[in-house]
CSV table of C-alpha atoms and ligand atoms in Angstrom, one decimal:
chain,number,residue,atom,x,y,z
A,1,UNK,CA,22.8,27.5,0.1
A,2,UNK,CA,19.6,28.9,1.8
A,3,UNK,CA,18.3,27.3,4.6
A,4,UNK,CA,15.1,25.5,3.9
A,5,UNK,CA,12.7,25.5,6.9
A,6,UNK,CA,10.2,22.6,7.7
A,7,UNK,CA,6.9,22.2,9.4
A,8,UNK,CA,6.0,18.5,10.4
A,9,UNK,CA,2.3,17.7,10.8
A,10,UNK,CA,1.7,14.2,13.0
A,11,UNK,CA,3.7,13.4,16.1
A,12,UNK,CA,2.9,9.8,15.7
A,13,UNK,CA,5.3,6.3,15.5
A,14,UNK,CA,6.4,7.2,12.3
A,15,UNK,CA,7.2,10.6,12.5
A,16,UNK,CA,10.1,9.9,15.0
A,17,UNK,CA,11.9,8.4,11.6
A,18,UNK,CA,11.2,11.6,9.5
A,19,UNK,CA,12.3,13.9,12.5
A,20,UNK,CA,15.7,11.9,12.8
A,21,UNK,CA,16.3,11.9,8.8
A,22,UNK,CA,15.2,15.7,8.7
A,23,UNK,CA,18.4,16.2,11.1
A,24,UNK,CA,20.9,14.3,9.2
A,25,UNK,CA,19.8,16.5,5.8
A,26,UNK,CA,22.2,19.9,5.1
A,27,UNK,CA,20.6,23.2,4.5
A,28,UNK,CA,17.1,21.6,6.4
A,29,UNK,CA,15.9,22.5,9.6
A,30,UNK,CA,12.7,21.7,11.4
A,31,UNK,CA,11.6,24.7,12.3
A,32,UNK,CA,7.9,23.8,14.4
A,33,UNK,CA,5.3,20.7,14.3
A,34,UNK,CA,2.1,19.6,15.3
A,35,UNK,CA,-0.4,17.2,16.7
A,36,UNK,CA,-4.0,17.3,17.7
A,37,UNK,CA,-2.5,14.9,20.7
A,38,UNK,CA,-0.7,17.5,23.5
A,39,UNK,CA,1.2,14.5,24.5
A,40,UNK,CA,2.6,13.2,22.0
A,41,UNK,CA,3.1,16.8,20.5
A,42,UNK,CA,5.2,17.2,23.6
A,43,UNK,CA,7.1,14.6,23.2
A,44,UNK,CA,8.3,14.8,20.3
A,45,UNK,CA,8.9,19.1,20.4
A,46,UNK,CA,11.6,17.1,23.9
A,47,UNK,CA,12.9,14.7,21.6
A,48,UNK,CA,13.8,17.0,18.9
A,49,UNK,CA,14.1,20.3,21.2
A,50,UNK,CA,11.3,22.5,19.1
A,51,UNK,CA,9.7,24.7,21.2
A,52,UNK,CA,7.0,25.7,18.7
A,53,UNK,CA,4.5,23.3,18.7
A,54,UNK,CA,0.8,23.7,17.8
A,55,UNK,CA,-2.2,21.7,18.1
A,56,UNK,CA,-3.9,23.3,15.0
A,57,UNK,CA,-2.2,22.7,11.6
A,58,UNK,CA,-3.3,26.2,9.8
A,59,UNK,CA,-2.8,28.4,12.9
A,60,UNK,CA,0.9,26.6,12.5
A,61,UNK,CA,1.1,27.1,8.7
A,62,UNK,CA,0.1,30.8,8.5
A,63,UNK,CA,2.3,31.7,11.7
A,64,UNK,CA,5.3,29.7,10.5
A,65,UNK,CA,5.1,30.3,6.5
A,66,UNK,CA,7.7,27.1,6.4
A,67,UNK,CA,9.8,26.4,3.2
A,68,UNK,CA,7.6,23.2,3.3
A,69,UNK,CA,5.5,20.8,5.4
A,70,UNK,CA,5.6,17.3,5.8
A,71,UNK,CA,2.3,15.9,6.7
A,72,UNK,CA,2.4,12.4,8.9
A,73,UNK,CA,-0.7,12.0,9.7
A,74,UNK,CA,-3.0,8.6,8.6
A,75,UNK,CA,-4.9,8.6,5.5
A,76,UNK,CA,-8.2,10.4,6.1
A,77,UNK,CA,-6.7,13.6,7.3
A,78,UNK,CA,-4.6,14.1,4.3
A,79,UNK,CA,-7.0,16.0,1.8
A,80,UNK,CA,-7.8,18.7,4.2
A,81,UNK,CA,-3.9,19.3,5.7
A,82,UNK,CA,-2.6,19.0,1.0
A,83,UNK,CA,-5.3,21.6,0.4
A,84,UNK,CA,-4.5,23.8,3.5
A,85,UNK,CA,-0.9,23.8,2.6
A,86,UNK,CA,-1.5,24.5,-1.7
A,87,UNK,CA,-3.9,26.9,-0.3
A,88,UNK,CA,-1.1,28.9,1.4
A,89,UNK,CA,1.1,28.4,-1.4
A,90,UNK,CA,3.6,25.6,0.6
A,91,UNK,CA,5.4,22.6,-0.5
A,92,UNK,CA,3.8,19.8,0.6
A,93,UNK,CA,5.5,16.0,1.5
A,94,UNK,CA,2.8,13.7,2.4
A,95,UNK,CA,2.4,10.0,4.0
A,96,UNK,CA,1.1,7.0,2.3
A,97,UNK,CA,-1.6,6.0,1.3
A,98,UNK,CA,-2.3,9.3,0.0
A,99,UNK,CA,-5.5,9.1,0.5
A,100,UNK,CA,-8.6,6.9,1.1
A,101,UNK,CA,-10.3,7.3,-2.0
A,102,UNK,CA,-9.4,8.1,-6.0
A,103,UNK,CA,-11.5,11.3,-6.0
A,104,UNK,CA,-9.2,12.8,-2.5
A,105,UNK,CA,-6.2,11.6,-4.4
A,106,UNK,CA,-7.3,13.3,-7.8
A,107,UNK,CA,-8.4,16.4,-5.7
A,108,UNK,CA,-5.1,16.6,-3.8
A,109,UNK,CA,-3.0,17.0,-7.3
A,110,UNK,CA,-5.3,19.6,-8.8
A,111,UNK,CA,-5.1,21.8,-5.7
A,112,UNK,CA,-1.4,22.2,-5.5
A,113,UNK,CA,-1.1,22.0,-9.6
A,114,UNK,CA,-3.3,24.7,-9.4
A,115,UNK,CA,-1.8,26.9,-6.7
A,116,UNK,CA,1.8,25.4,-8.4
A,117,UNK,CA,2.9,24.1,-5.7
A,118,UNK,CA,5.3,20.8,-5.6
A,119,UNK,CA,3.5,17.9,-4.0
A,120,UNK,CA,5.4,14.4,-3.3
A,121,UNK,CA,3.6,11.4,-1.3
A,122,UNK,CA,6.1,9.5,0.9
A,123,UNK,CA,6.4,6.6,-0.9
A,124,UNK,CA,9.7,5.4,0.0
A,125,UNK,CA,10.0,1.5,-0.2
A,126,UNK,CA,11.2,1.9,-4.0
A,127,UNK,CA,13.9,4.3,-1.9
A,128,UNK,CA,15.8,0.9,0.3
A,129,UNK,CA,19.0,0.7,-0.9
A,130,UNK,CA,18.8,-3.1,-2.1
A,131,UNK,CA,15.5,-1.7,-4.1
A,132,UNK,CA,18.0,0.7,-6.1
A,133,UNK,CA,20.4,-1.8,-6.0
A,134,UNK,CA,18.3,-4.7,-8.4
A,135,UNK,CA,17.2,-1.5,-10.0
A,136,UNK,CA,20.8,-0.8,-11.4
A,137,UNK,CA,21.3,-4.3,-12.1
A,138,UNK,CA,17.9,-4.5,-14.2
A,139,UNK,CA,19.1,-1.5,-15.9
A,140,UNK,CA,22.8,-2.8,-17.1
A,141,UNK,CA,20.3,-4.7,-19.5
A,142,UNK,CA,22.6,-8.3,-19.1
A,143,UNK,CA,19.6,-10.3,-18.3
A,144,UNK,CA,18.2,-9.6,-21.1
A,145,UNK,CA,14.4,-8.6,-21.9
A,146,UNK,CA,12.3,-9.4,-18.7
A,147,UNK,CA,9.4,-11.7,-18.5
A,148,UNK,CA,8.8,-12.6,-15.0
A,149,UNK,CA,8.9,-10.7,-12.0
A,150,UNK,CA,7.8,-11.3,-8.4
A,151,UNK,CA,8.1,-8.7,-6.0
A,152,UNK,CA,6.7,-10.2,-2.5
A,153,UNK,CA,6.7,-9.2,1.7
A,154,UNK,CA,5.7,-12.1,4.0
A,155,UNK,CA,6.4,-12.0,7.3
A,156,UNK,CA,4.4,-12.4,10.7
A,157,UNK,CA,5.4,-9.2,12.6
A,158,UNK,CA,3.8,-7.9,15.0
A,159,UNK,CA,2.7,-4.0,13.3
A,160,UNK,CA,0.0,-4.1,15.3
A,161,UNK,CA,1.4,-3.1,18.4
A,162,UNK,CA,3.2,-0.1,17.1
A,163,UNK,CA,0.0,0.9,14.7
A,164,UNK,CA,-2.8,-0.5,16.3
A,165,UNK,CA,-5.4,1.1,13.5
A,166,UNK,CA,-3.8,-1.7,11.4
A,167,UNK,CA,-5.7,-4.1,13.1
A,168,UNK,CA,-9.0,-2.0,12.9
A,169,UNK,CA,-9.8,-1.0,9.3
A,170,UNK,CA,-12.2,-2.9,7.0
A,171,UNK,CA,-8.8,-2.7,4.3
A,172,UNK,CA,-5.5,-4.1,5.9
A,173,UNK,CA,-2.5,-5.5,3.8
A,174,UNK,CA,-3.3,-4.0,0.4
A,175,UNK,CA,-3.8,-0.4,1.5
A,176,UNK,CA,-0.5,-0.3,4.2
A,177,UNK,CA,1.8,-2.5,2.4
A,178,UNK,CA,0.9,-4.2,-0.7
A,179,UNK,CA,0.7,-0.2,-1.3
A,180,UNK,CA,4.4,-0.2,-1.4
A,181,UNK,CA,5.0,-3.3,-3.3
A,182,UNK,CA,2.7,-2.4,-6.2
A,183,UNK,CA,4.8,0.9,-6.0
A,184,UNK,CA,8.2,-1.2,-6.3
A,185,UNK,CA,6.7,-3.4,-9.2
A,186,UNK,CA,6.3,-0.1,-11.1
A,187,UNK,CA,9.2,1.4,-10.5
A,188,UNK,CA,11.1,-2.1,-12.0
A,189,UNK,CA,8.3,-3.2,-14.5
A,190,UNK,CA,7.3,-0.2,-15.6
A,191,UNK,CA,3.3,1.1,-15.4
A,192,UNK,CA,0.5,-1.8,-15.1
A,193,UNK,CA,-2.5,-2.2,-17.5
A,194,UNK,CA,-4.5,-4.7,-15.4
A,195,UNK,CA,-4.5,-6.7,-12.4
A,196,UNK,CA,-6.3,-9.9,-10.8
A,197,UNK,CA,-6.2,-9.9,-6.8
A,198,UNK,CA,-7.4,-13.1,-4.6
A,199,UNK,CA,-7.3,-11.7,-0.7
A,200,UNK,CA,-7.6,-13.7,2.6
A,201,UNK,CA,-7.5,-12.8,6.4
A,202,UNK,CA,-5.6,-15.6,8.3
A,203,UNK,CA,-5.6,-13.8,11.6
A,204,UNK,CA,-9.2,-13.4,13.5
A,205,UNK,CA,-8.3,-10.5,15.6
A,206,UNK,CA,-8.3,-7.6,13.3
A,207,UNK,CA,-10.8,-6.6,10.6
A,208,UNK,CA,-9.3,-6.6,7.0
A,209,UNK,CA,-7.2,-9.0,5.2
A,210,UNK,CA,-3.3,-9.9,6.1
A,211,UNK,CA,-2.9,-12.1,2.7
A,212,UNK,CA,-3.0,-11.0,-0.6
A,213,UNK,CA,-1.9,-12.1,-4.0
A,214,UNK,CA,-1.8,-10.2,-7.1
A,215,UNK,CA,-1.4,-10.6,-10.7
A,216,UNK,CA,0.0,-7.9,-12.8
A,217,UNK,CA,0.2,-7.3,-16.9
A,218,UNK,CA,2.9,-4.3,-17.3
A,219,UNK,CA,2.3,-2.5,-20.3
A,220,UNK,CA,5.4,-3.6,-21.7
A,221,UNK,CA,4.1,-7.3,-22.4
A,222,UNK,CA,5.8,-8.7,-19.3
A,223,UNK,CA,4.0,-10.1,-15.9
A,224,UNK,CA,4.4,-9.8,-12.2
A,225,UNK,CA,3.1,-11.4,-9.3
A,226,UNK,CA,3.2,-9.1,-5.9
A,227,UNK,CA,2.1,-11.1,-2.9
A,228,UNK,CA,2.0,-10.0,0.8
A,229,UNK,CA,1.1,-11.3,3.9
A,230,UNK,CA,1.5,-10.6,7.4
A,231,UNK,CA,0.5,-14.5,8.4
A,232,UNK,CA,3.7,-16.0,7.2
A,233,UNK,CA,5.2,-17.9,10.3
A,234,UNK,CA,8.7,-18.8,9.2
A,235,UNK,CA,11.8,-20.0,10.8
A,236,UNK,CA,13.6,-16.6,10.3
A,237,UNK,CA,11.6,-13.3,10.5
A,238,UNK,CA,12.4,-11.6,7.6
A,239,UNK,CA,10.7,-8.3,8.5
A,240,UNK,CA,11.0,-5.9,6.7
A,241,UNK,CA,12.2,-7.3,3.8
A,242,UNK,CA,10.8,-7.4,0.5
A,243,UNK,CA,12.5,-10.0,-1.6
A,244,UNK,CA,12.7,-9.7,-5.7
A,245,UNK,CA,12.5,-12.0,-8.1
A,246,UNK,CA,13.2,-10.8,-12.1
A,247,UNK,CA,13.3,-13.4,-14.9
A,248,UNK,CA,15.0,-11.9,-18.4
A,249,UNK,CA,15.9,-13.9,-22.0
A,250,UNK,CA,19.4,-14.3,-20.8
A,251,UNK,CA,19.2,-14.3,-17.5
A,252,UNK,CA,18.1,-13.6,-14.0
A,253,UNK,CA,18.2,-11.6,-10.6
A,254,UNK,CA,16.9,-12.6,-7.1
A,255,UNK,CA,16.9,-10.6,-4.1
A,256,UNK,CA,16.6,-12.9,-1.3
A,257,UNK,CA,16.6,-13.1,2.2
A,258,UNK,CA,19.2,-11.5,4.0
A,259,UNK,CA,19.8,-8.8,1.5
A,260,UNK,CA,21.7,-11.1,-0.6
A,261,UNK,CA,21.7,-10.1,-4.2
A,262,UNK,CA,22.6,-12.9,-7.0
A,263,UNK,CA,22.7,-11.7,-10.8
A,264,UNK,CA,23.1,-14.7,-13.3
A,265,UNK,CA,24.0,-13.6,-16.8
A,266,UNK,CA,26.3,-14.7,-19.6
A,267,UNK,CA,29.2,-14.2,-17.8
A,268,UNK,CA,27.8,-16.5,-14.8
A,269,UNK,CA,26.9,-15.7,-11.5
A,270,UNK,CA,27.7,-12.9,-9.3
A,271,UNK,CA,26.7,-12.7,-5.6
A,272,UNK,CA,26.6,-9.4,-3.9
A,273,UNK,CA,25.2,-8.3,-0.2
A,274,UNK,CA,23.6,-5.1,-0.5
A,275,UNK,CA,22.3,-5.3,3.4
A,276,UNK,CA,21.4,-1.5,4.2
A,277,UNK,CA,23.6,0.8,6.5
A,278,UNK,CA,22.9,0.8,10.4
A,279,UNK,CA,22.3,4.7,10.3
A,280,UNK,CA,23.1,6.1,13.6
A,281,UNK,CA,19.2,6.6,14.8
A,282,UNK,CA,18.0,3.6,13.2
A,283,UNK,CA,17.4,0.3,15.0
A,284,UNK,CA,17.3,-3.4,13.4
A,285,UNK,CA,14.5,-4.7,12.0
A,286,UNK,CA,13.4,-1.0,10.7
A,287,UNK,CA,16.8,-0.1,9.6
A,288,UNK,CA,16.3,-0.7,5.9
A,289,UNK,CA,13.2,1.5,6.1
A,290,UNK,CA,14.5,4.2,7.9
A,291,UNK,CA,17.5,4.3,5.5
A,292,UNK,CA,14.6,5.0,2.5
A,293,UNK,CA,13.4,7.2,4.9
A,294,UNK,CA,16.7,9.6,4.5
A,295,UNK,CA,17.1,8.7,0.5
A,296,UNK,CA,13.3,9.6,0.2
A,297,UNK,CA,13.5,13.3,2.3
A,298,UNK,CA,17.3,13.8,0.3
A,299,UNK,CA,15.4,13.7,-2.6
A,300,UNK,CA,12.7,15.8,-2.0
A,301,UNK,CA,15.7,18.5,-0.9
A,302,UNK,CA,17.1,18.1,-4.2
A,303,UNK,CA,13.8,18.1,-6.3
A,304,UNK,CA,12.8,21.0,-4.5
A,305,UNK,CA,16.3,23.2,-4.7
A,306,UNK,CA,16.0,22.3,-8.9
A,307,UNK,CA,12.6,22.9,-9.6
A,308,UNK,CA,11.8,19.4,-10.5
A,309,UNK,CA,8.8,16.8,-10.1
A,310,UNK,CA,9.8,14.5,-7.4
A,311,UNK,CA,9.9,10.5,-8.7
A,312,UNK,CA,7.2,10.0,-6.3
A,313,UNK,CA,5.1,13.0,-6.7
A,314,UNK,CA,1.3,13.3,-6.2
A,315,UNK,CA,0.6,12.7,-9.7
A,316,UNK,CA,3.1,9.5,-10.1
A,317,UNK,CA,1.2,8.1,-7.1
A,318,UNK,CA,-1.9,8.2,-8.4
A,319,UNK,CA,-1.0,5.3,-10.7
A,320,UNK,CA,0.4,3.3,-7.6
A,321,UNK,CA,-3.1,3.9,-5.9
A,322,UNK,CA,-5.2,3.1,-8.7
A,323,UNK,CA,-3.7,-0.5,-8.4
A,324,UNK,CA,-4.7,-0.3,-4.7
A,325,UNK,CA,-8.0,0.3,-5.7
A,326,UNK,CA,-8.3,-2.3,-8.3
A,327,UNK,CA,-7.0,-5.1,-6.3
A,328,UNK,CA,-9.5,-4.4,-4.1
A,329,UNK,CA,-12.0,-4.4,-6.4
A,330,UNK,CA,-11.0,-7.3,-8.2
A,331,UNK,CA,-11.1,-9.3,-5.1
A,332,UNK,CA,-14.6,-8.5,-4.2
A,333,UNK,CA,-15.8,-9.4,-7.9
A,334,UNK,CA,-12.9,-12.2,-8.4
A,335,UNK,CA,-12.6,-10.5,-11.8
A,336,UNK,CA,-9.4,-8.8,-13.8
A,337,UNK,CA,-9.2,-5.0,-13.6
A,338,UNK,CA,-8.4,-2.7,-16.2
A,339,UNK,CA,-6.2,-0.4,-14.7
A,340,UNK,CA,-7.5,2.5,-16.5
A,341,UNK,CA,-10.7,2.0,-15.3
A,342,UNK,CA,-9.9,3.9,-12.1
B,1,NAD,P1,-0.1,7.6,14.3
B,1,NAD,O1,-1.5,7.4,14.5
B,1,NAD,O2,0.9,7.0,15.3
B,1,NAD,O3,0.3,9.1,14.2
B,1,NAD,C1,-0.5,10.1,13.5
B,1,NAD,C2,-0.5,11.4,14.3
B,1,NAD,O4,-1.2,12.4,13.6
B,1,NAD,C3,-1.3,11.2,15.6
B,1,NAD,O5,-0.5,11.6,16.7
B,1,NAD,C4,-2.5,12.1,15.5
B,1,NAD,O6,-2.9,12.8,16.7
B,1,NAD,C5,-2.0,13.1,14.5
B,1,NAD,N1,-3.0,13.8,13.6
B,1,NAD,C6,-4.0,13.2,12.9
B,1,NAD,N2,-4.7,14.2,12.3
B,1,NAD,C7,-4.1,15.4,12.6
B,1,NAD,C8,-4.4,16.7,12.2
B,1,NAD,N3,-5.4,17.0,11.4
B,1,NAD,N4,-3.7,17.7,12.8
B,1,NAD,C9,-2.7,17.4,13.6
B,1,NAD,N5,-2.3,16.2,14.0
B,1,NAD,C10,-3.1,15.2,13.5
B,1,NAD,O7,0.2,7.1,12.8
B,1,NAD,P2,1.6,6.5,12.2
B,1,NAD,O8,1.7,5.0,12.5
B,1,NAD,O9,2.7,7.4,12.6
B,1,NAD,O10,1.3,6.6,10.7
B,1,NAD,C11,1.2,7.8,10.0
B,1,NAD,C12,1.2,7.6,8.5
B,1,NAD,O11,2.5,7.0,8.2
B,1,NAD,C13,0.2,6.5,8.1
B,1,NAD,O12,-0.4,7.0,6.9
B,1,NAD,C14,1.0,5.3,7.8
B,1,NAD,O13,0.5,4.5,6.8
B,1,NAD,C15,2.3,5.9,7.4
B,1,NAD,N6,3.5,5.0,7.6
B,1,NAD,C16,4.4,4.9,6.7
B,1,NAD,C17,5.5,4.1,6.8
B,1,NAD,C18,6.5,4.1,5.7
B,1,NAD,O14,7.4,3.4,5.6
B,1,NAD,N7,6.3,5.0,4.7
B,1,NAD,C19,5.6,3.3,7.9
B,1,NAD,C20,4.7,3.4,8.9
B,1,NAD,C21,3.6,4.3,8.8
B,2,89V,O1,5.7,0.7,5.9
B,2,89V,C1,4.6,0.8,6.3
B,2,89V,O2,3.8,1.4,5.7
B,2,89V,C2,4.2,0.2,7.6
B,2,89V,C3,4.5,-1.3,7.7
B,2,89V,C4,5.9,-1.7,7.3
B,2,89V,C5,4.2,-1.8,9.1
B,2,89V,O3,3.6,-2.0,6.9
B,2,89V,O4,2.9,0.5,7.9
């Protein structure tokens, strides 16, 4: 098996979690990165022990020529770093939200269609473990047809702290998380033909909203509602969880708090506890992301190796963002989006 050899881009909070799963991956190593920020490009070329490290992403690229990059920046550096790399002809991974607007997203997937070169967007909350897990049992078909799902995140974590640019943009919840659980309600309900979004903000020290609750039609006949908030005081933080609800014709599944997964069918009820592994890197609350974090990047190995679109590629993503951008639009006008509209 060749080696493939990786380039990261953004030496931010995040990034820690990609560096650690990158070194847990066979036939991967990270060969260089890079930040703007000499600091924390230091830090993390000490962390990791990678002694090339540049501050400017294309002087990186060309010097390099890496097997692929994985860009960890925030959202409006993204078009610019995507075209760079389809521009040199390199494999590109890279952070949600892919991008601030429709047309960046749009322009992103043409440039490395064009150049043919494999793009996937770091979508990896459809990648936790207990995710797959309600996946699978959705899939064994005993529930029946599905009518109802909820997929829904509340919590009252402090992000802010960690990514203080949370607290600072005009769009919060929708755009950082309800990203992911729009994502999740595709990947179980299939793709979504229009949505209705009612938004709040609850806390008065940031800008955009921490609440929102949305209303989905799936093209298959059968609704969802995805709600998210970051206000939810309860007496157990359930951070991160996000907890699954799935009504079928002849029966049900829930995932509920504490990973706990309980399938009802016609032959009765089974409980199961799909808690994620404690990877050796990864600390609790964050666990259960940083495992999709490893499931995501193994998958990008193997989609890579065999030639094949990623699940989360570019283009898929662009469906996932079109929701973010009708939600948001919907709750300005308080009016049901056509999906296909974006
Ligand atoms: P951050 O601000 O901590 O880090 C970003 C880093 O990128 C900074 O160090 C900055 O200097 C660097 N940077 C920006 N533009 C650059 C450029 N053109 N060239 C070189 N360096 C550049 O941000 P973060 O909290 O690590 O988040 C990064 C992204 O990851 C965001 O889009 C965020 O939404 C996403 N994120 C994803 C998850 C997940 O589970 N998928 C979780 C947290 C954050
Ligand atoms: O997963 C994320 O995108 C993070 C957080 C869980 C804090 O919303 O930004």
């Amino acid at each position: 098996m060749t080696e493939l050899r990786g380039a990261l881009i953004g030496c931010g909070f995040f990034a820690v979690n990609q560096m650690n799963a990158w070194g847990e991956i066979e036939g991967v190593r990270m060969v260089a990165i890079c930040d703007r920020d000499e600091a924390r490009l230091d830090a993390m070329g000490e962390r990791f022990g990678i002694a090339a490290r540049y501050r400017d992403a294309a002087e990186m690229l060309r010097a390099e020529a890496p097997d692929f990059v994985d860009i960890a920046t925030t959202a409006p550096s993204h078009r610019a770093l995507v075209e760079l790399a389809a521009s040199l002809s390199i494999p590109v991974i890279c952070q949600k939200p892919f991008a601030p607007s429709m047309a960046d997203a749009r322009a992103m997937v043409s440039a490395c269609e064009r150049a043919g070169v494999p793009l996937m967007v770091h979508e990896n909350f459809r990648w936790q473990s207990p995710i797959l897990r309600v996946r699978e049992a959705l899939n064994a078909g005993t529930i029946g047809t599905p009518f109802f799902g909820r997929v829904s995140f509340r919590s009252a974590y402090d992000v802010y702290s960690g990514q203080p640019y949370l607290a600072e943009g005009e769009r919060f919840i929708i755009e950082d998380l309800g990203i992911h659980a729009l994502d999740i309600a595709r990947f179980l309900f299939g793709d979504v033909s229009a949505i209705t979004t009612r938004t709040k903000r609850v806390n008065p020290r940031i800008r955009g909203e921490d609440v929102a609750t949305m209303l989905l039609d799936h093209e298959s006949g059968m609704h969802s509602v995805v709600d998210c908030s970051y206000a939810t005081k309860l007496e157990e933080e359930r951070f991160p969880q996000t907890l699954v609800e799935i009504d079928g014709s002849e029966g049900s599944i829930r995932l509920d708090a504490g990973y706990r997964l309980t399938v009802t069918d016609a032959q009765g009820t089974r409980h199961e506890d799909v808690s994620p592994p404690l990877l050796t890197w990864a600390e609790r609350p964050w666990h259960n992301i940083q495992e999709s974090v490893l499931l995501i990047q193994k998958h990008w190995v193997e989609s890579l190796r065999a030639g094949r679109e990623p699940d989360t590629s570019g283009r898929d993503n662009l469906k996932t963002l079109a929701l973010v951008e009708a939600a948001y639009q919907g709750a300005a006008s308080r009016q049901t989006v056509d999906a296909a509209s974006l």
